[in-house]
Amino acid sequence: MKPLCGAAFLLLLLCAAATAQSPCICEKNKRVSNCRMDSSGQCRCEAIGSGVTVDCSTLTSKCLLMKAEVMGSKSGRREKPKDAFEDTDGLYDPECENNGTFKAKQCNGSTCWCVNTAGVRRTDKHDTDLKCNHLVRTMWIIIEMKHAERNAPLNAESLKKFFTDTITRRYQLDGRYIASVLYENPYITIDLKQNSSAKSIGDVDIADVAYYFEKDVKGQSIFHNNAGLNVSIDNEPVKFEKTVVYYVDEIAPEFSMKSLTPGLIAVIVVIVIAVVAAIVVLVLTRRRKGKYVKAEMKEMNEMHRGLNA
Ligand SMILES: *[C@@H]1O[C@H](CO)[C@@H](O)[C@H](O)[C@H]1NC(C)=O
Ligand SMILES: *[C@@H]1O[C@H](CO)[C@@H](O)[C@H](O)[C@H]1NC(C)=O
Ligand SMILES: *[C@@H]1O[C@H](CO)[C@@H](O)[C@H](O)[C@H]1NC(C)=O
Ligand SMILES: *[C@@H]1O[C@H](CO)[C@@H](O)[C@H](O)[C@H]1NC(C)=O
C-alpha cells in the first residue's frame, strides 16, 4: 500500500510541475514583475505600478512604462535630503486604460489637462471640471539629436542606414513609418509618421518607439539588463549631447495666450503697436484732409455770400 501511495504522490508533484508556468525574462521591459511563460510560449509579466499584463515580445506602451517609472521612484528607496530635487519634466503618474493607452484626461491633484496618444499635455492646465472628449492621436514625432563635437562629420548614408535598421529591428517599427532621417552636422533629425488611417492592428505605436528610443539615447534603457543602444556609425561610436522630441497631433493643440512663450508675446506686442500706429497715422491724415475740405467749403460759402451781396 505504502509504495503505491508514494508513486501517486510523485505523479501529483510531476503534474503540478508541468502545469506551473515557468518563470521567464522580459527582454523588452525591465519594469515588470511576476514573469511567466504562457501556454503559447510567450513571456508575460505584470507591469509595475498598474499590474496590467504585458507581452514581452513587443514594446510596452508608454503609459504603463511611465506609471512604472513613477512607482519605482517612489517606493522602497532611501529618503532624499529635503532640498534635493530631480528633473521630472515630462514625467507624471499617468492614468492608463487596461490596454495600455493613455486616458485622454490626466490629473495631478486638482489640476487636470488633456493629453495626446504620446501622453504629452496638449491643453492648458485646468481644474477637475475639464472635459477631454477623446484621445487625440499623435501622428508625427520629430526626434532631434545633437551629437558631440567631432573632427570629421559623419557619413549621412551610413547614419541613415544605422537609424533605420535600429528602429525597425530594435523597436519593431515598420519601416514605412520612418519618414526621414536627416543629417545636418551636428544635428540628426528623425521623422516618424503614423496617422490613424495608416496604422494597422498589431503595429507598434510611434509614441512608444520614440519613448524607448529617447530612453536608450539618454542611457536609461528600458530593456532587460539595461542593455543600452550603442550608436556606432562606420565603426565609430557616437555620443549625444541633447535630444529633443516634438509631437504633432492630428488636431492642433489648444494652448491659450497665457502659455505662449515670452518671445511670441513680444512679437504679438510689436504687431499690435504697429497696427495702432498705422491707425493713428490714418486718422491724422484723414483729419487733415477733412479740415482742408471744410476750409474749401467755407471759402466757397464766403464767395457765394460775396456774390449775393
Ligand atoms: C503634481 O503636484 C504636486 C503637488 O502640487 C507637485 O509637487 C508636482 O510637481 C506635480 N507634478 C506634476 C508633473 O505637475
Ligand atoms: C484601448 O481602450 C480604450 C478604452 O477602452 C479604447 O477607447 C481604445 O480604442 C483602445 N485602444 C486600442 C489600441 O485598443
Ligand atoms: C496618412 O498617412 C498616409 C501615409 O503616410 C498618407 O498617404 C495619408 O495621406 C495620410 N492621411 C491623412 C488623413 O493625413
Ligand atoms: C552596448 O554595449 C554594452 C557595453 O559594452 C553592452 O553591455 C550592451 O549589450 C550593448 N548593447 C547592444 C544593444 O549591443
Coordinates of C-alpha atoms and ligand atoms in Angstrom, one line a residue:
M1 CA 0.0 0.0 0.0
K2 CA 2.7 2.4 1.0
P3 CA 4.8 2.4 -2.3
L4 CA 1.6 2.9 -4.3
C5 CA 0.8 6.0 -2.2
G6 CA 4.3 7.3 -2.8
A7 CA 4.0 6.8 -6.5
A8 CA 0.7 8.6 -6.6
F9 CA 2.2 11.5 -4.7
L10 CA 5.2 11.7 -7.1
L11 CA 2.8 11.7 -10.1
L12 CA 0.9 14.6 -8.5
L13 CA 4.1 16.5 -8.0
L14 CA 5.2 16.0 -11.6
C15 CA 1.7 17.0 -12.8
A16 CA 1.9 20.2 -10.7
A17 CA 5.4 21.0 -12.0
A18 CA 4.2 20.5 -15.6
T19 CA 1.2 22.8 -15.3
A20 CA 3.0 25.5 -13.3
Q21 CA 4.2 28.2 -15.7
S22 CA 8.0 28.6 -15.7
P23 CA 9.5 32.0 -14.9
C24 CA 11.0 34.0 -17.8
I25 CA 12.8 37.2 -18.6
C26 CA 11.1 40.1 -20.2
E27 CA 13.7 41.3 -22.7
K28 CA 11.8 44.4 -23.8
N29 CA 10.8 45.8 -20.4
K30 CA 12.7 45.8 -17.1
R31 CA 9.9 47.4 -15.1
V32 CA 7.9 44.3 -14.6
S33 CA 7.2 41.6 -12.0
N34 CA 5.7 38.0 -11.9
C35 CA 7.0 36.9 -15.3
R36 CA 5.6 33.6 -16.5
M37 CA 5.7 31.7 -19.8
D38 CA 2.1 31.4 -21.1
S39 CA 0.8 28.2 -22.8
S40 CA 1.9 29.5 -26.2
G41 CA 5.5 30.0 -25.1
Q42 CA 5.3 33.8 -24.8
C43 CA 6.7 35.6 -21.8
R44 CA 4.1 37.6 -20.0
C45 CA 4.6 39.8 -16.9
E46 CA 2.8 42.4 -14.8
A47 CA 3.7 46.0 -15.3
I48 CA 4.9 47.6 -12.1
G49 CA 2.5 50.1 -10.7
S50 CA -0.5 49.0 -12.7
G51 CA -0.4 45.2 -12.7
V52 CA -1.5 45.2 -16.3
T53 CA -0.3 42.1 -18.2
V54 CA 2.4 42.9 -20.8
D55 CA 3.6 40.8 -23.7
C56 CA 7.4 40.7 -23.6
S57 CA 7.7 40.0 -27.3
T58 CA 6.8 43.6 -28.2
L59 CA 7.2 47.1 -26.8
T60 CA 5.2 48.0 -23.7
S61 CA 3.0 51.1 -24.0
K62 CA 4.5 54.4 -22.9
C63 CA 1.7 55.0 -20.4
L64 CA 2.4 51.7 -18.5
L65 CA 6.2 52.5 -18.7
M66 CA 5.7 56.0 -17.2
K67 CA 3.5 54.6 -14.5
A68 CA 6.1 52.0 -13.5
E69 CA 8.8 54.6 -13.6
V70 CA 6.9 56.9 -11.2
M71 CA 6.2 53.9 -8.9
G72 CA 9.9 52.9 -8.9
S73 CA 11.0 56.4 -8.0
K74 CA 8.5 56.5 -5.1
S75 CA 8.9 53.1 -3.3
G76 CA 11.5 51.3 -1.3
R77 CA 14.3 53.7 -1.5
R78 CA 16.2 55.9 0.9
E79 CA 14.6 59.3 1.8
K80 CA 16.3 62.1 -0.1
P81 CA 17.5 65.3 1.6
K82 CA 14.9 68.0 2.0
D83 CA 16.2 70.3 -0.7
A84 CA 17.2 67.6 -3.2
F85 CA 15.2 67.8 -6.5
E86 CA 15.1 65.9 -9.7
D87 CA 14.2 66.7 -13.3
T88 CA 10.6 65.5 -13.5
D89 CA 9.9 67.5 -16.6
G90 CA 7.5 65.4 -18.7
L91 CA 7.2 62.7 -16.1
Y92 CA 3.9 62.3 -14.2
D93 CA 1.9 59.4 -12.8
P94 CA -0.5 58.7 -15.7
E95 CA -3.8 57.1 -15.8
C96 CA -3.8 54.2 -18.3
E97 CA -6.5 52.2 -20.0
N98 CA -6.3 48.4 -19.5
N99 CA -4.9 48.1 -23.0
G100 CA -2.1 50.4 -22.0
T101 CA -3.2 53.6 -23.8
F102 CA -3.3 56.9 -22.0
K103 CA -6.6 58.2 -20.7
A104 CA -7.4 61.5 -22.5
K105 CA -7.7 63.4 -19.3
Q106 CA -4.8 63.4 -16.8
C107 CA -4.7 65.0 -13.4
N108 CA -2.3 65.7 -10.7
G109 CA -4.2 66.5 -7.5
S110 CA -6.8 69.2 -8.5
T111 CA -5.1 70.3 -11.8
C112 CA -6.1 68.4 -15.0
W113 CA -5.1 68.6 -18.6
C114 CA -5.7 66.7 -21.8
V115 CA -3.0 64.6 -23.5
N116 CA -2.4 63.0 -26.9
T117 CA -1.5 59.4 -27.6
A118 CA 2.0 60.1 -26.5
G119 CA 0.8 61.2 -23.1
V120 CA 2.0 64.8 -23.7
R121 CA -0.1 67.7 -22.5
R122 CA -1.9 69.5 -25.3
T123 CA -4.1 71.9 -23.4
D124 CA -3.6 74.4 -20.6
K125 CA -4.0 73.1 -17.0
H126 CA -7.5 73.5 -15.6
D127 CA -9.4 72.4 -12.6
T128 CA -11.1 68.9 -12.4
D129 CA -14.1 70.1 -14.4
L130 CA -12.1 69.9 -17.6
K131 CA -13.6 67.7 -20.4
C132 CA -11.3 65.8 -22.8
N133 CA -13.6 64.4 -25.4
H134 CA -11.3 61.8 -26.9
L135 CA -7.7 60.9 -27.0
V136 CA -6.1 62.8 -29.9
R137 CA -3.6 60.9 -32.0
T138 CA 0.0 62.0 -32.3
M139 CA 0.6 61.3 -36.0
W140 CA 4.1 62.7 -36.4
I141 CA 7.1 62.6 -34.0
I142 CA 10.3 64.6 -34.6
I143 CA 13.3 63.4 -32.7
E144 CA 16.2 65.9 -32.9
M145 CA 19.6 64.8 -31.5
K146 CA 22.8 66.7 -31.3
H147 CA 26.0 64.6 -31.4
A148 CA 29.1 65.6 -29.5
E149 CA 31.7 67.6 -31.5
R150 CA 33.8 65.6 -33.9
N151 CA 36.8 66.1 -36.1
A152 CA 35.0 64.9 -39.2
P153 CA 31.3 64.9 -40.0
L154 CA 29.5 61.5 -40.1
N155 CA 28.6 59.9 -43.3
A156 CA 24.9 60.8 -43.9
E157 CA 24.2 57.5 -45.8
S158 CA 25.7 55.2 -43.0
L159 CA 23.9 57.2 -40.4
K160 CA 20.6 56.9 -42.2
K161 CA 21.1 53.1 -42.5
F162 CA 22.1 52.8 -38.9
F163 CA 19.0 54.5 -37.5
T164 CA 16.6 52.9 -40.0
D165 CA 17.9 49.4 -39.1
T166 CA 17.9 50.1 -35.4
I167 CA 14.3 51.5 -35.4
T168 CA 12.9 48.6 -37.4
R169 CA 14.8 45.8 -35.6
R170 CA 15.2 47.0 -32.0
Y171 CA 11.8 48.7 -31.7
Q172 CA 9.9 46.6 -34.4
L173 CA 8.5 49.6 -36.2
D174 CA 7.6 49.0 -39.7
G175 CA 10.0 50.9 -42.0
R176 CA 7.1 52.7 -43.8
Y177 CA 6.6 54.8 -40.7
I178 CA 10.1 56.3 -40.8
A179 CA 9.5 59.3 -43.0
S180 CA 13.1 60.6 -43.0
V181 CA 16.5 60.6 -41.3
L182 CA 18.2 63.9 -41.9
Y183 CA 21.8 64.8 -41.0
E184 CA 22.7 68.5 -40.6
N185 CA 26.0 68.3 -38.7
P186 CA 25.8 68.2 -35.7
Y187 CA 22.0 67.6 -35.7
I188 CA 20.3 64.4 -36.6
T189 CA 16.5 64.6 -37.2
I190 CA 14.3 61.6 -37.4
D191 CA 10.7 61.9 -38.5
L192 CA 8.2 59.2 -37.5
K193 CA 4.8 59.4 -39.2
Q194 CA 1.8 57.2 -38.4
N195 CA -1.7 58.6 -38.7
S196 CA -4.8 56.6 -37.7
S197 CA -5.6 55.5 -41.2
A198 CA -2.1 54.2 -41.8
K199 CA -1.7 52.3 -38.6
S200 CA -2.8 48.7 -38.7
I201 CA -3.6 46.4 -35.8
G202 CA -0.6 44.9 -34.1
D203 CA 1.7 47.7 -35.3
V204 CA 3.8 49.2 -32.5
D205 CA 2.9 52.9 -32.0
I206 CA 5.4 55.6 -32.9
A207 CA 4.8 57.2 -29.4
D208 CA 6.1 54.0 -27.7
V209 CA 9.0 53.7 -30.2
A210 CA 10.0 57.3 -29.5
Y211 CA 9.9 56.8 -25.8
Y212 CA 12.1 53.6 -25.9
F213 CA 14.5 55.4 -28.3
E214 CA 14.8 58.5 -26.2
K215 CA 15.5 56.5 -23.1
D216 CA 18.1 54.4 -25.0
V217 CA 19.9 57.5 -26.3
K218 CA 19.9 59.0 -22.8
G219 CA 21.5 55.9 -21.4
Q220 CA 18.4 54.8 -19.4
S221 CA 17.4 51.8 -21.5
I222 CA 14.1 50.1 -20.7
F223 CA 15.3 46.8 -22.0
H224 CA 16.2 44.0 -19.6
N225 CA 19.7 44.3 -18.1
N226 CA 19.8 47.9 -19.2
A227 CA 21.2 46.7 -22.5
G228 CA 21.5 50.1 -23.9
L229 CA 21.8 51.1 -27.6
N230 CA 25.4 51.6 -28.7
V231 CA 25.3 54.1 -31.6
S232 CA 28.2 53.3 -33.8
I233 CA 28.4 54.6 -37.3
D234 CA 31.1 53.3 -39.7
N235 CA 32.6 51.6 -36.6
E236 CA 32.9 54.8 -34.7
P237 CA 31.0 55.3 -31.5
V238 CA 28.8 58.4 -31.5
K239 CA 27.7 60.2 -28.3
F240 CA 24.8 62.5 -28.0
E241 CA 24.6 65.8 -26.0
K242 CA 21.0 66.7 -26.4
T243 CA 17.8 65.0 -27.5
V244 CA 14.5 66.9 -28.0
V245 CA 11.3 65.3 -29.1
Y246 CA 8.5 67.2 -30.8
Y247 CA 4.9 66.0 -31.2
V248 CA 2.4 66.8 -33.9
D249 CA -1.2 65.8 -33.3
E250 CA -4.0 65.1 -35.8
I251 CA -5.8 68.1 -34.2
A252 CA -3.8 71.2 -33.3
P253 CA -3.2 71.7 -29.5
E254 CA -5.3 74.1 -27.5
F255 CA -2.9 76.3 -25.6
S256 CA -4.2 79.7 -24.7
M257 CA -2.3 83.0 -24.8
K258 CA -1.3 82.5 -21.2
S259 CA 1.1 79.7 -22.0
L260 CA 2.6 81.4 -25.1
T261 CA 6.4 81.8 -24.8
P262 CA 7.7 85.3 -24.0
G263 CA 9.3 85.6 -27.4
L264 CA 5.9 85.1 -29.1
I265 CA 4.2 87.5 -26.8
A266 CA 6.9 90.1 -27.7
V267 CA 6.2 89.6 -31.4
I268 CA 2.4 90.0 -30.8
V269 CA 3.0 93.2 -28.8
V270 CA 5.1 94.6 -31.6
I271 CA 2.4 93.8 -34.2
V272 CA -0.3 95.4 -32.0
I273 CA 1.8 98.5 -31.6
A274 CA 2.4 98.7 -35.3
V275 CA -1.3 98.3 -36.1
V276 CA -2.2 101.0 -33.6
A277 CA 0.5 103.3 -35.0
A278 CA -0.9 102.7 -38.5
I279 CA -4.4 103.6 -37.4
V280 CA -3.2 106.8 -35.7
V281 CA -1.5 107.9 -38.9
L282 CA -4.5 107.1 -41.0
V283 CA -6.8 109.1 -38.6
L284 CA -4.4 112.0 -38.6
T285 CA -4.1 112.2 -42.4
R286 CA -7.9 111.8 -42.8
R287 CA -8.5 114.7 -40.3
R288 CA -6.1 117.0 -42.1
K289 CA -7.8 116.2 -45.4
G290 CA -11.2 116.8 -43.7
K291 CA -10.1 120.2 -42.5
Y292 CA -8.9 121.1 -45.9
V293 CA -12.2 120.2 -47.5
K294 CA -14.1 122.1 -44.8
A295 CA -11.9 125.2 -45.4
E296 CA -12.6 125.0 -49.1
M297 CA -16.4 124.8 -48.4
K298 CA -16.1 127.8 -46.1
E299 CA -14.3 129.8 -48.8
M300 CA -16.9 128.7 -51.3
N301 CA -19.7 129.8 -49.0
E302 CA -18.0 133.1 -48.4
M303 CA -17.6 133.5 -52.1
H304 CA -21.2 132.7 -52.6
R305 CA -22.1 135.2 -49.9
G306 CA -19.8 137.8 -51.6
L307 CA -21.5 137.2 -54.9
N308 CA -25.0 137.5 -53.3
A309 CA -24.2 140.7 -51.6
Ligands
LIG1 C1 1.9 67.4 -9.0 O1 1.5 68.1 -7.9 C2 2.5 68.1 -6.9 C3 1.9 68.8 -5.7 O2 1.3 70.0 -6.0 C4 3.8 68.8 -7.4 O3 4.8 68.8 -6.4 C5 4.3 68.0 -8.6 O4 5.4 68.7 -9.2 C6 3.2 67.9 -9.6 N1 3.6 67.1 -10.7 C7 3.5 67.5 -12.0 C8 4.0 66.5 -13.0 O5 2.9 68.5 -12.3
LIG2 C1 -7.9 51.0 -25.6 O1 -9.0 51.1 -24.7 C2 -9.8 52.3 -24.9 C3 -10.8 52.3 -23.8 O2 -11.5 51.1 -23.6 C4 -10.4 52.3 -26.3 O3 -11.1 53.5 -26.4 C5 -9.3 52.3 -27.3 O4 -9.8 52.2 -28.6 C6 -8.4 51.1 -27.1 N1 -7.2 51.2 -28.0 C7 -6.6 50.2 -28.5 C8 -5.5 50.5 -29.4 O5 -7.0 49.0 -28.4
LIG3 C1 -2.0 59.1 -43.6 O1 -0.7 58.6 -43.9 C2 -0.6 58.1 -45.2 C3 0.8 57.6 -45.4 O2 1.8 58.4 -44.9 C4 -0.9 59.3 -46.2 O3 -0.8 58.8 -47.6 C5 -2.2 59.8 -46.0 O4 -2.5 60.9 -46.8 C6 -2.4 60.2 -44.5 N1 -3.8 60.6 -44.2 C7 -4.1 61.7 -43.6 C8 -5.6 61.9 -43.4 O5 -3.3 62.5 -43.2
LIG4 C1 26.2 48.1 -25.7 O1 27.4 48.0 -25.1 C2 27.3 47.5 -23.7 C3 28.7 47.5 -23.1 O2 29.7 47.1 -24.0 C4 26.8 46.0 -23.8 O3 26.6 45.5 -22.5 C5 25.4 46.1 -24.5 O4 24.9 44.8 -24.6 C6 25.5 46.7 -25.8 N1 24.2 46.8 -26.4 C7 23.8 46.3 -27.6 C8 22.4 46.6 -28.0 O5 24.5 45.7 -28.3

